[in-house]
Every structure is written in C-alpha cells, then in structure tokens.
Tab-separated table of C-alpha atoms and ligand atoms in Angstrom:
chain	number	residue	atom	x	y	z
E	699	UNK	CA	-4.169	6.407	-9.569
E	700	UNK	CA	-6.396	6.058	-6.547
E	701	UNK	CA	-6.500	8.702	-3.810
E	702	UNK	CA	-7.751	7.628	-0.380
E	703	UNK	CA	-7.960	9.804	2.716
E	704	UNK	CA	-7.731	8.341	6.216
E	705	UNK	CA	-9.693	10.733	8.385
E	706	UNK	CA	-10.538	11.079	12.073
E	707	UNK	CA	-10.025	13.075	15.279
E	708	UNK	CA	-6.560	13.196	16.893
E	709	UNK	CA	-5.628	9.798	18.245
E	710	UNK	CA	-8.320	7.974	16.229
E	711	UNK	CA	-5.702	5.517	14.952
E	712	UNK	CA	-4.893	6.920	11.528
E	713	UNK	CA	-1.152	6.380	11.962
E	714	UNK	CA	-1.787	3.008	13.640
E	715	UNK	CA	-3.561	1.513	10.608
E	716	UNK	CA	-2.233	3.455	7.624
E	717	UNK	CA	0.913	1.359	7.082
E	718	UNK	CA	-0.988	-1.946	6.906
E	719	UNK	CA	-3.579	-0.557	4.487
E	720	UNK	CA	-0.959	1.081	2.273
E	721	UNK	CA	1.082	-2.086	2.100
E	722	UNK	CA	-1.934	-4.290	1.251
E	723	UNK	CA	-3.146	-2.065	-1.591
E	724	UNK	CA	0.242	-0.826	-2.878
E	725	UNK	CA	-0.417	2.766	-1.837
E	726	UNK	CA	2.073	5.447	-0.868
E	727	UNK	CA	1.319	6.335	2.771
E	728	UNK	CA	1.675	10.069	3.359
E	729	UNK	CA	1.291	11.295	6.945
E	730	UNK	CA	1.493	15.073	7.160
E	731	UNK	CA	2.008	14.732	10.932
E	732	UNK	CA	5.041	12.465	10.363
E	733	UNK	CA	6.430	14.763	7.668
E	734	UNK	CA	6.137	17.756	9.992
E	735	UNK	CA	7.748	15.880	12.893
E	736	UNK	CA	10.687	14.959	10.602
E	737	UNK	CA	11.097	18.620	9.651
E	738	UNK	CA	11.089	19.564	13.356
E	739	UNK	CA	13.642	16.850	14.184
E	740	UNK	CA	15.883	18.001	11.315
E	741	UNK	CA	15.650	21.612	12.540
E	742	UNK	CA	14.682	22.996	9.123
E	743	UNK	CA	13.122	26.449	8.713
E	744	UNK	CA	9.781	24.761	8.049
E	745	UNK	CA	10.242	22.630	11.188
E	746	UNK	CA	11.051	25.672	13.332
E	747	UNK	CA	7.889	27.370	12.134
E	748	UNK	CA	5.719	24.251	12.685
E	749	UNK	CA	7.128	23.361	16.122
E	750	UNK	CA	5.360	25.962	18.261
E	751	UNK	CA	2.064	25.565	16.441
E	752	UNK	CA	2.031	21.777	16.817
E	753	UNK	CA	3.145	21.850	20.433
E	754	UNK	CA	0.250	24.179	21.255
E	755	UNK	CA	-2.227	21.844	19.529
E	756	UNK	CA	-2.795	24.139	16.530
E	757	UNK	CA	-2.690	23.360	12.829
E	758	UNK	CA	0.190	24.561	10.669
E	759	UNK	CA	-0.729	26.874	7.748
E	760	UNK	CA	-2.454	25.228	4.795
E	761	UNK	CA	0.206	26.249	2.254
E	762	UNK	CA	2.912	24.413	4.234
E	763	UNK	CA	1.247	20.988	4.192
E	764	UNK	CA	-0.050	21.515	0.659
E	765	UNK	CA	3.503	22.193	-0.555
E	766	UNK	CA	4.679	18.910	0.968
E	767	UNK	CA	1.769	16.966	-0.563
E	768	UNK	CA	2.253	18.464	-4.013
E	769	UNK	CA	5.956	17.629	-3.925
E	770	UNK	CA	5.173	13.972	-3.096
E	771	UNK	CA	2.556	13.714	-5.846
E	772	UNK	CA	5.210	14.822	-8.337
E	773	UNK	CA	8.050	12.642	-7.090
E	774	UNK	CA	6.404	9.337	-6.033
E	775	UNK	CA	6.579	6.575	-8.638
E	776	UNK	CA	5.633	2.922	-8.897
E	777	UNK	CA	2.560	2.932	-6.652
E	778	UNK	CA	-1.086	2.345	-7.423
E	779	UNK	CA	-2.213	5.354	-5.433
E	780	UNK	CA	-1.892	7.436	-2.263
E	781	UNK	CA	-3.203	6.997	1.268
E	782	UNK	CA	-3.324	10.454	2.799
E	783	UNK	CA	-3.204	10.299	6.591
E	784	UNK	CA	-4.057	13.521	8.424
E	785	UNK	CA	-4.533	15.530	5.235
E	786	UNK	CA	-6.730	17.428	4.450
E	787	UNK	CA	-7.543	18.881	7.867
E	788	UNK	CA	-9.378	22.055	6.790
E	789	UNK	CA	-12.022	22.753	4.149
E	790	UNK	CA	-9.498	24.981	2.390
E	791	UNK	CA	-7.031	22.057	2.205
E	792	UNK	CA	-9.822	19.820	0.822
E	793	UNK	CA	-10.707	22.365	-1.866
E	794	UNK	CA	-7.062	22.824	-2.781
E	795	UNK	CA	-6.585	19.043	-2.959
E	796	UNK	CA	-9.591	18.728	-5.293
E	797	UNK	CA	-8.097	21.445	-7.474
E	798	UNK	CA	-4.670	19.810	-7.530
E	799	UNK	CA	-6.151	16.403	-8.414
E	800	UNK	CA	-8.438	17.872	-11.091
E	801	UNK	CA	-5.352	19.321	-12.813
E	802	UNK	CA	-4.023	15.743	-13.021
E	803	UNK	CA	-7.382	14.340	-14.189
E	804	UNK	CA	-7.824	12.605	-10.826
E	805	UNK	CA	-10.194	12.789	-7.848
E	806	UNK	CA	-10.527	11.650	-4.242
E	807	UNK	CA	-11.807	8.061	-4.462
E	808	UNK	CA	-12.848	7.612	-0.827
E	809	UNK	CA	-12.527	9.177	2.607
E	810	UNK	CA	-12.348	6.566	5.347
E	811	UNK	CA	-13.083	8.013	8.737
E	812	UNK	CA	-12.170	6.376	12.037
E	813	UNK	CA	-14.518	7.894	14.588
E	814	UNK	CA	-13.927	8.154	18.357
E	815	UNK	CA	-15.466	10.306	21.094
E	816	UNK	CA	-13.716	13.274	22.719
E	817	UNK	CA	-13.329	11.230	25.921
E	818	UNK	CA	-11.444	8.532	23.990
E	819	UNK	CA	-9.281	11.179	22.277
E	820	UNK	CA	-8.205	12.395	25.734
E	821	UNK	CA	-7.579	8.898	27.036
E	822	UNK	CA	-5.556	7.814	23.949
E	823	UNK	CA	-3.416	10.947	23.703
E	824	UNK	CA	-2.619	10.890	27.432
E	825	UNK	CA	-1.571	7.285	27.090
E	826	UNK	CA	0.439	7.973	23.896
E	827	UNK	CA	2.283	10.745	25.789
E	828	UNK	CA	3.622	8.118	28.193
E	829	UNK	CA	4.718	5.827	25.336
E	830	UNK	CA	5.945	8.160	22.580
E	831	UNK	CA	6.556	11.396	24.529
E	832	UNK	CA	5.061	13.558	21.789
E	833	UNK	CA	4.971	17.235	22.797
E	834	UNK	CA	1.501	17.668	21.267
E	835	UNK	CA	0.097	15.059	23.696
E	836	UNK	CA	1.939	16.382	26.735
E	837	UNK	CA	-0.624	18.488	28.591
E	838	UNK	CA	-4.394	18.587	29.168
E	839	UNK	CA	-4.409	22.102	27.784
E	840	UNK	CA	-2.789	21.064	24.477
E	841	UNK	CA	-5.091	18.063	24.146
E	842	UNK	CA	-8.149	20.275	24.790
E	843	UNK	CA	-6.952	22.702	22.133
E	844	UNK	CA	-6.507	19.857	19.639
E	845	UNK	CA	-10.079	18.687	20.312
E	846	UNK	CA	-11.456	22.216	19.844
E	847	UNK	CA	-9.385	22.671	16.662
E	848	UNK	CA	-10.666	19.354	15.331
E	849	UNK	CA	-14.351	20.267	15.862
E	850	UNK	CA	-13.944	23.778	14.503
E	851	UNK	CA	-11.640	23.250	11.511
E	852	UNK	CA	-11.537	19.552	10.605
E	853	UNK	CA	-14.988	18.144	11.404
E	854	UNK	CA	-16.680	20.283	8.670
E	855	UNK	CA	-14.873	18.043	6.162
E	856	UNK	CA	-17.348	15.261	6.993
E	857	UNK	CA	-20.178	17.253	5.377
E	858	UNK	CA	-17.857	18.259	2.513
E	859	UNK	CA	-17.029	14.661	1.624
E	860	UNK	CA	-20.568	13.358	2.330
E	861	UNK	CA	-21.791	15.800	-0.268
E	862	UNK	CA	-19.159	14.498	-2.696
E	863	UNK	CA	-20.500	10.970	-2.029
E	864	UNK	CA	-17.126	9.535	-0.975
E	865	UNK	CA	-17.406	9.500	2.843
E	866	UNK	CA	-17.273	6.158	4.726
E	867	UNK	CA	-16.980	5.651	8.479
E	868	UNK	CA	-15.905	2.939	10.905
E	869	UNK	CA	-15.968	3.037	14.692
E	870	UNK	CA	-12.520	3.420	16.224
E	871	UNK	CA	-13.899	2.192	19.543
E	872	UNK	CA	-15.377	-1.151	18.491
E	873	UNK	CA	-12.496	-2.977	20.156
E	874	UNK	CA	-8.725	-3.062	20.059
E	875	UNK	CA	-6.450	-2.340	17.117
E	876	UNK	CA	-7.195	-5.692	15.407
E	877	UNK	CA	-10.982	-5.200	15.556
E	878	UNK	CA	-10.743	-1.722	14.026
E	879	UNK	CA	-8.319	-2.958	11.366
E	880	UNK	CA	-10.704	-5.775	10.392
E	881	UNK	CA	-13.467	-3.185	9.844
E	882	UNK	CA	-11.120	-1.044	7.755
E	883	UNK	CA	-10.093	-3.991	5.582
E	884	UNK	CA	-13.768	-4.983	5.129
E	885	UNK	CA	-14.456	-1.477	3.940
E	886	UNK	CA	-11.477	-1.352	1.567
E	887	UNK	CA	-12.229	-4.833	0.223
E	888	UNK	CA	-15.762	-3.696	-0.623
E	889	UNK	CA	-14.495	-0.710	-2.609
E	890	UNK	CA	-12.940	-0.694	-6.046
E	891	UNK	CA	-9.358	-1.124	-4.981
E	892	UNK	CA	-8.337	-2.949	-8.131
E	893	UNK	CA	-5.746	-1.150	-10.151
E	894	UNK	CA	-6.408	-3.058	-13.351
E	895	UNK	CA	-5.713	-0.933	-16.370
E	896	UNK	CA	-3.887	1.770	-14.432
E	897	UNK	CA	-0.575	3.044	-15.735
E	898	UNK	CA	2.151	1.307	-13.779
E	899	UNK	CA	5.812	2.259	-13.886
E	900	UNK	CA	7.878	-0.821	-13.096
E	901	UNK	CA	10.726	0.667	-11.137
E	902	UNK	CA	12.667	-0.052	-7.954
E	903	UNK	CA	9.990	1.675	-5.851
E	904	UNK	CA	7.373	-0.846	-7.042
E	905	UNK	CA	9.763	-3.781	-6.611
E	906	UNK	CA	10.634	-2.573	-3.083
E	907	UNK	CA	6.961	-2.406	-2.147
E	908	UNK	CA	6.267	-5.899	-3.476
E	909	UNK	CA	9.348	-7.140	-1.636
E	910	UNK	CA	7.967	-5.729	1.625
E	911	UNK	CA	4.627	-7.448	0.984
E	912	UNK	CA	6.388	-10.721	0.127
E	913	UNK	CA	8.109	-10.626	3.524
E	914	UNK	CA	4.651	-10.508	5.149
E	915	UNK	CA	3.405	-13.718	3.505
E	916	UNK	CA	4.358	-17.319	4.370
E	917	UNK	CA	4.739	-17.961	0.599
E	918	UNK	CA	7.635	-15.461	0.491
E	919	UNK	CA	6.528	-14.126	-2.868
E	920	UNK	CA	4.120	-11.520	-4.152
E	921	UNK	CA	2.509	-11.021	-7.512
E	922	UNK	CA	1.224	-7.895	-9.203
E	923	UNK	CA	-1.547	-8.241	-11.762
E	924	UNK	CA	-0.930	-6.305	-14.990
E	925	UNK	CA	-4.155	-7.086	-16.874
E	926	UNK	CA	-6.330	-4.293	-18.209
E	927	UNK	CA	-9.722	-5.539	-16.997
E	928	UNK	CA	-11.082	-8.448	-14.997
E	929	UNK	CA	-12.554	-9.806	-18.263
E	930	UNK	CA	-9.038	-9.947	-19.764
E	931	UNK	CA	-8.336	-13.688	-19.595
E	932	UNK	CA	-4.612	-13.564	-20.299
E	933	UNK	CA	-2.204	-13.782	-17.403
E	934	UNK	CA	0.421	-11.069	-17.227
E	935	UNK	CA	2.038	-10.417	-13.908
E	936	UNK	CA	5.098	-9.383	-12.006
E	937	UNK	CA	6.362	-11.699	-9.296
E	938	UNK	CA	8.773	-10.835	-6.543
E	939	UNK	CA	10.480	-13.935	-5.113
E	940	UNK	CA	12.370	-14.081	-1.836
E	941	UNK	CA	14.937	-16.808	-1.135
E	942	UNK	CA	13.199	-19.850	0.360
E	943	UNK	CA	9.941	-19.360	-1.531
E	944	UNK	CA	8.714	-22.869	-2.471
E	945	UNK	CA	6.727	-23.220	-5.670
E	946	UNK	CA	5.328	-26.691	-6.389
E	947	UNK	CA	6.540	-28.507	-9.517
E	948	UNK	CA	3.657	-28.061	-11.931
E	949	UNK	CA	2.681	-27.881	-15.594
E	950	UNK	CA	0.225	-25.989	-17.760
E	951	UNK	CA	-1.711	-28.179	-20.178
E	952	UNK	CA	-3.165	-25.333	-22.229
E	953	UNK	CA	-0.483	-22.671	-22.495
E	954	UNK	CA	3.202	-21.974	-22.831
E	955	UNK	CA	4.589	-19.870	-20.025
E	956	UNK	CA	6.986	-16.996	-20.692
E	957	UNK	CA	9.189	-15.955	-17.771
E	958	UNK	CA	11.476	-12.917	-18.064
E	959	UNK	CA	13.875	-12.017	-15.269
E	960	UNK	CA	13.814	-8.279	-14.525
E	961	UNK	CA	16.026	-8.195	-11.457
E	962	UNK	CA	18.141	-10.556	-9.330
E	963	UNK	CA	18.960	-14.154	-9.981
E	964	UNK	CA	17.014	-17.428	-10.076
E	965	UNK	CA	16.911	-20.952	-11.521
E	966	UNK	CA	14.085	-22.379	-13.600
E	967	UNK	CA	14.092	-26.151	-13.127
E	968	UNK	CA	12.436	-28.523	-15.612
E	969	UNK	CA	11.424	-32.076	-14.593
E	970	UNK	CA	10.791	-35.420	-16.280
E	971	UNK	CA	7.486	-37.266	-15.682
E	972	UNK	CA	9.230	-39.556	-13.161
E	973	UNK	CA	10.187	-36.578	-10.980
E	974	UNK	CA	13.869	-36.481	-11.920
E	975	UNK	CA	15.447	-33.161	-12.810
E	976	UNK	CA	15.652	-32.733	-16.604
E	977	UNK	CA	17.330	-29.335	-16.870
E	978	UNK	CA	18.298	-26.426	-14.652
E	979	UNK	CA	18.506	-23.013	-16.299
E	980	UNK	CA	20.358	-20.315	-14.387
E	981	UNK	CA	18.968	-16.867	-15.074
E	982	UNK	CA	20.659	-13.574	-14.209
E	983	UNK	CA	24.096	-13.120	-12.639
E	984	UNK	CA	26.859	-14.067	-15.097
E	985	UNK	CA	24.653	-16.567	-16.957
E	986	UNK	CA	23.659	-14.161	-19.703
E	987	UNK	CA	20.180	-15.731	-19.607
E	988	UNK	CA	17.201	-13.467	-18.946
E	989	UNK	CA	14.155	-15.466	-19.877
E	990	UNK	CA	12.628	-18.743	-20.885
E	991	UNK	CA	9.588	-19.925	-22.785
E	992	UNK	CA	8.376	-23.092	-21.075
E	993	UNK	CA	6.342	-25.249	-23.490
E	994	UNK	CA	2.896	-26.671	-22.623
E	995	UNK	CA	2.917	-29.802	-20.443
E	996	UNK	CA	6.535	-29.415	-19.279
E	997	UNK	CA	6.893	-29.888	-15.504
E	998	UNK	CA	8.701	-26.911	-13.947
E	999	UNK	CA	9.353	-24.764	-10.933
E	1000	UNK	CA	11.597	-21.849	-9.983
E	1001	UNK	CA	14.140	-21.475	-7.189
E	1002	UNK	CA	15.277	-18.065	-5.995
E	1003	UNK	CA	18.589	-17.787	-4.149
E	1004	UNK	CA	18.350	-14.045	-3.629
E	1005	UNK	CA	15.655	-11.529	-4.378
E	1006	UNK	CA	14.357	-11.972	-7.930
E	1007	UNK	CA	11.716	-10.127	-9.916
E	1008	UNK	CA	10.082	-11.761	-12.931
E	1009	UNK	CA	7.488	-10.939	-15.531
E	1010	UNK	CA	5.308	-13.935	-16.416
E	1011	UNK	CA	2.763	-14.359	-19.215
E	1012	UNK	CA	0.375	-17.247	-19.983
E	1013	UNK	CA	-2.866	-17.706	-21.919
E	1014	UNK	CA	-6.201	-18.158	-20.197
E	1015	UNK	CA	-7.685	-16.951	-16.922
E	1016	UNK	CA	-5.759	-17.764	-13.768
E	1017	UNK	CA	-6.865	-20.874	-11.856
E	1018	UNK	CA	-5.158	-22.844	-9.100
E	1019	UNK	CA	-3.174	-25.853	-10.329
E	1020	UNK	CA	-5.389	-28.951	-10.534
E	1021	UNK	CA	-4.071	-32.028	-8.620
E	1022	UNK	CA	-3.145	-33.752	-11.942
E	1023	UNK	CA	-0.962	-30.724	-12.816
E	1024	UNK	CA	1.198	-31.009	-9.694
E	1025	UNK	CA	4.139	-33.411	-9.569
E	1026	UNK	CA	5.322	-34.773	-6.223
E	1027	UNK	CA	9.092	-34.383	-6.270
E	1028	UNK	CA	11.703	-34.911	-3.570
E	1029	UNK	CA	13.779	-31.702	-3.393
S	1854	B4P	P1	-0.976	13.450	13.287
S	1854	B4P	O1	0.404	12.958	13.229
S	1854	B4P	O2	-1.833	13.299	12.078
S	1854	B4P	O3	-1.555	12.618	14.503
S	1854	B4P	P2	-2.871	12.344	15.341
S	1854	B4P	O4	-4.094	12.926	14.687
S	1854	B4P	O5	-2.539	12.788	16.714
S	1854	B4P	O6	-3.029	10.818	15.516
S	1854	B4P	P3	-3.488	9.472	14.796
S	1854	B4P	O7	-4.921	9.413	14.403
S	1854	B4P	O8	-2.484	9.156	13.711
S	1854	B4P	O9	-3.345	8.503	16.058
S	1854	B4P	P4	-2.485	7.181	16.337
S	1854	B4P	O10	-2.655	6.174	15.264
S	1854	B4P	O11	-1.092	7.598	16.718
S	1854	B4P	O12	-1.006	15.014	13.661
S	1854	B4P	C1	-0.126	15.664	14.562
S	1854	B4P	C2	-0.186	17.200	14.422
S	1854	B4P	O13	0.456	17.615	13.165
S	1854	B4P	C3	-1.559	17.866	14.349
S	1854	B4P	O14	-2.124	18.115	15.627
S	1854	B4P	C4	-1.223	19.200	13.613
S	1854	B4P	O15	-0.687	20.163	14.482
S	1854	B4P	C5	-0.151	18.802	12.618
S	1854	B4P	N1	-0.739	18.478	11.300
S	1854	B4P	C6	-0.771	17.234	10.736
S	1854	B4P	N2	-1.412	17.266	9.538
S	1854	B4P	C7	-1.789	18.566	9.349
S	1854	B4P	C8	-2.523	19.220	8.310
S	1854	B4P	N3	-3.007	18.559	7.247
S	1854	B4P	N4	-2.762	20.569	8.434
S	1854	B4P	C9	-2.299	21.237	9.490
S	1854	B4P	N5	-1.609	20.688	10.501
S	1854	B4P	C10	-1.356	19.347	10.456
S	1854	B4P	O16	-3.252	6.613	17.615
S	1854	B4P	C11	-3.226	7.300	18.847
S	1854	B4P	C12	-3.029	6.349	20.007
S	1854	B4P	O17	-4.149	5.483	20.144
S	1854	B4P	C13	-1.793	5.452	19.825
S	1854	B4P	O18	-1.130	5.405	21.066
S	1854	B4P	C14	-2.387	4.100	19.464
S	1854	B4P	O19	-1.591	3.027	19.924
S	1854	B4P	C15	-3.739	4.128	20.166
S	1854	B4P	N6	-4.780	3.363	19.484
S	1854	B4P	C16	-5.045	3.398	18.142
S	1854	B4P	N7	-6.087	2.584	17.864
S	1854	B4P	C17	-6.504	2.046	19.049
S	1854	B4P	C18	-7.556	1.144	19.431
S	1854	B4P	N8	-8.415	0.626	18.541
S	1854	B4P	N9	-7.696	0.855	20.735
S	1854	B4P	C19	-6.851	1.370	21.667
S	1854	B4P	N10	-5.839	2.223	21.379
S	1854	B4P	C20	-5.667	2.543	20.094
C-alpha cells in the first residue's frame, strides 16, 4: 500500500485537488476535515465536541482524528493506497501515524505540499465563506486563529518530513485550479505510483472505483494492471466496461486470450476474415457462461450492455494493436 499526505495551510486547495488525484491513482481519499464536518452534521458526541473547536479555528485533539484514521485503515479494502488530506496536522499526529504504519510494515511514501501565503489564505477562506458558508471561515478572527494555529502546530511538519526525505512542494498560487492540478499530476507522475506487485483484493470497492474512473474516460472502460513487475511480460488485467464502450474488432497473432467475467453481463463476438459475424457468446446473466479462451488469430471484440468486469490474460508485453490486426467491420 502507498500512503500519500496532501499538506498545506488552510485553504491551500487540499480538498479541491484530492478527489482527482485519488481517482487517478486508485487511492482512498481521507479528509479529516470532511469526516469531522459529517460528525458535526450528524450531531454525534464526537461532532458536538469538535464543533466549538473548529468554529473557533482550533484543532481537535489528536486522539480524535487518529481514531478515525485508524478505523479507516482497518476497514478500507480494494484500494492501492491512501491519500490523507489534512492529516497529520501536528508533529504528534505525524509521529503517531509513523508508529501506526510501522506496525503494518508500511511508511509514508510522500508528502505533497500545496503552498500559499497568509494573504492568499485570508482571501480564499473569505471567498469560500460566501460560497460554502463554513463556520470556520466566517470571521476575520477565526481565520486569523487558523493561520496562527497553522504556523505554530502544523508548519513544523515541513521540517519533520524534509528530514524523512519525503517532502515535495508545489505552489498553490501559480494560477487557477487547473494550473495547480497540472503541477500536482506532474509531481505524482514522477513518483513511484505504480502498484505492481502489491496485494490487491478484488472486491466491489475496487470495481466501484474503476467504474468511476471509466465514467471519466471517453473510452468508457478502465483497466487495472495485475502484473508483479514492469519486467513481467505477461498481460493480466481487470477491465471494467460501461455500456457503449467500443472496442475495435482485432486479433492477437502470438497469443490466445483468456477472458473471465467476474461481474455483470457482456457478449464476446467472433468475426470471419470478411467482417461477418461468426459467433456471439453471451456471458453472465442466465447464460451460464463465465469465460472464453479466444484462440490466436481469431478476430474478436466485446460488447457490454450493462456494467461488466472481466479478468483478461494474454502472453507477451502489451502493445497497441498493429493496423494489420484491426478489422474494419460495420456494426
Ligand atoms: P480542512 O477541511 O482540512 O480544510 P482547509 O484546510 O480549510 O482547506 P483546504 O486546503 O481543503 O481548502 P480547499 O480545497 O477547500 O480543515 C477544516 C478544520 O477541521 C481545521 O481547521 C481543523 O479545525 C479541523 N481538522 C481537520 N483535520 C484535522 C486534524 N488532522 N487535526 C486536528 N484538527 C483537524 O480550498 C479553499 C478555497 O480555495 C476553495 O474555495 C477553493 O475553491 C479555492 N481554491 C483552491 N485552489 C485554488 C486556486 N488554485 N486558485 C483559486 N482558488 C482556489
């Protein structure tokens, strides 16, 4: 598992960017601020205790947020890692996180800091107050207290993580949201964000995440690489298919292809050389069919009519289909 921390002063944009990063790298996004606001909205004992502290611009006690984090570490399944947003916020929380991760044989992989000046913190929080009406943005006094709290209690984490060699920083004022996000993606893309060889539990949580990512692509499908290393030249992957996803009719000249249906319903369609349909195999539903081994050189495609999840295996390193391996077919 990978553990990333999104760091920065109040209003730096942690919450603004965390969802996009988490979705791209299959991470569980955990915002302690959001968790606390949900507790307040639900009127729980924890929420009642946190409410006054947050509204005055103070931090809630370490043990409260640590309890929430620990619970999520134990209960979250099917992700490649965690993106912690707004946690840790004190050196004590950072030390306790290190301890908790060490017990699991893990560590913090990187701390990505979005940096903005105090003047920008004021400007952003005042503006957010008009849009979201958050009580902790509501007055100059609360905002000032949040800035003081940040410098006193949270900023020392920069030195803590620099010493650990995992601190990275981008400017949160280099432009609008898109410009900052591009910098964040550049930084993540340059880090080891591959999850090759990690233990992966293939459950509904993983399928749901891939489904979300599939919705964000024009191809309407998303794959998940299951190889152990980049040198591993077999192809083993999960694919999540949304209805309407169009896969060209193609063949593999050097390998059979094994397709197993794990969830949903789809057709595998085989074609003759002249582009006419040779066979349509319904998988899932009442068909009683759950997989197919497609021989070398057989033209084929798949058609999903509702969400489908497949496991696919082939020999040899992945490469795009060569023009001679694509068949033009009227469909
Ligand atoms: P959080 O919910 O973590 O929120 P935040 O620090 O205020 O904001 P964030 O950085 O997520 O800013 P956003 O994306 O919204 O904390 C709230 C409170 O919870 C804390 O004060 C504390 O009391 C408590 N708490 C949370 N975690 C805790 C912990 N670990 N220990 C103890 N207490 C804890 O961006 C702000 C605004 O800027 C938005 O309006 C956005 O649209 C805008 N914006 C973002 N990027 C921009 C850009 N590039 N240009 C222009 N505007 C931009």
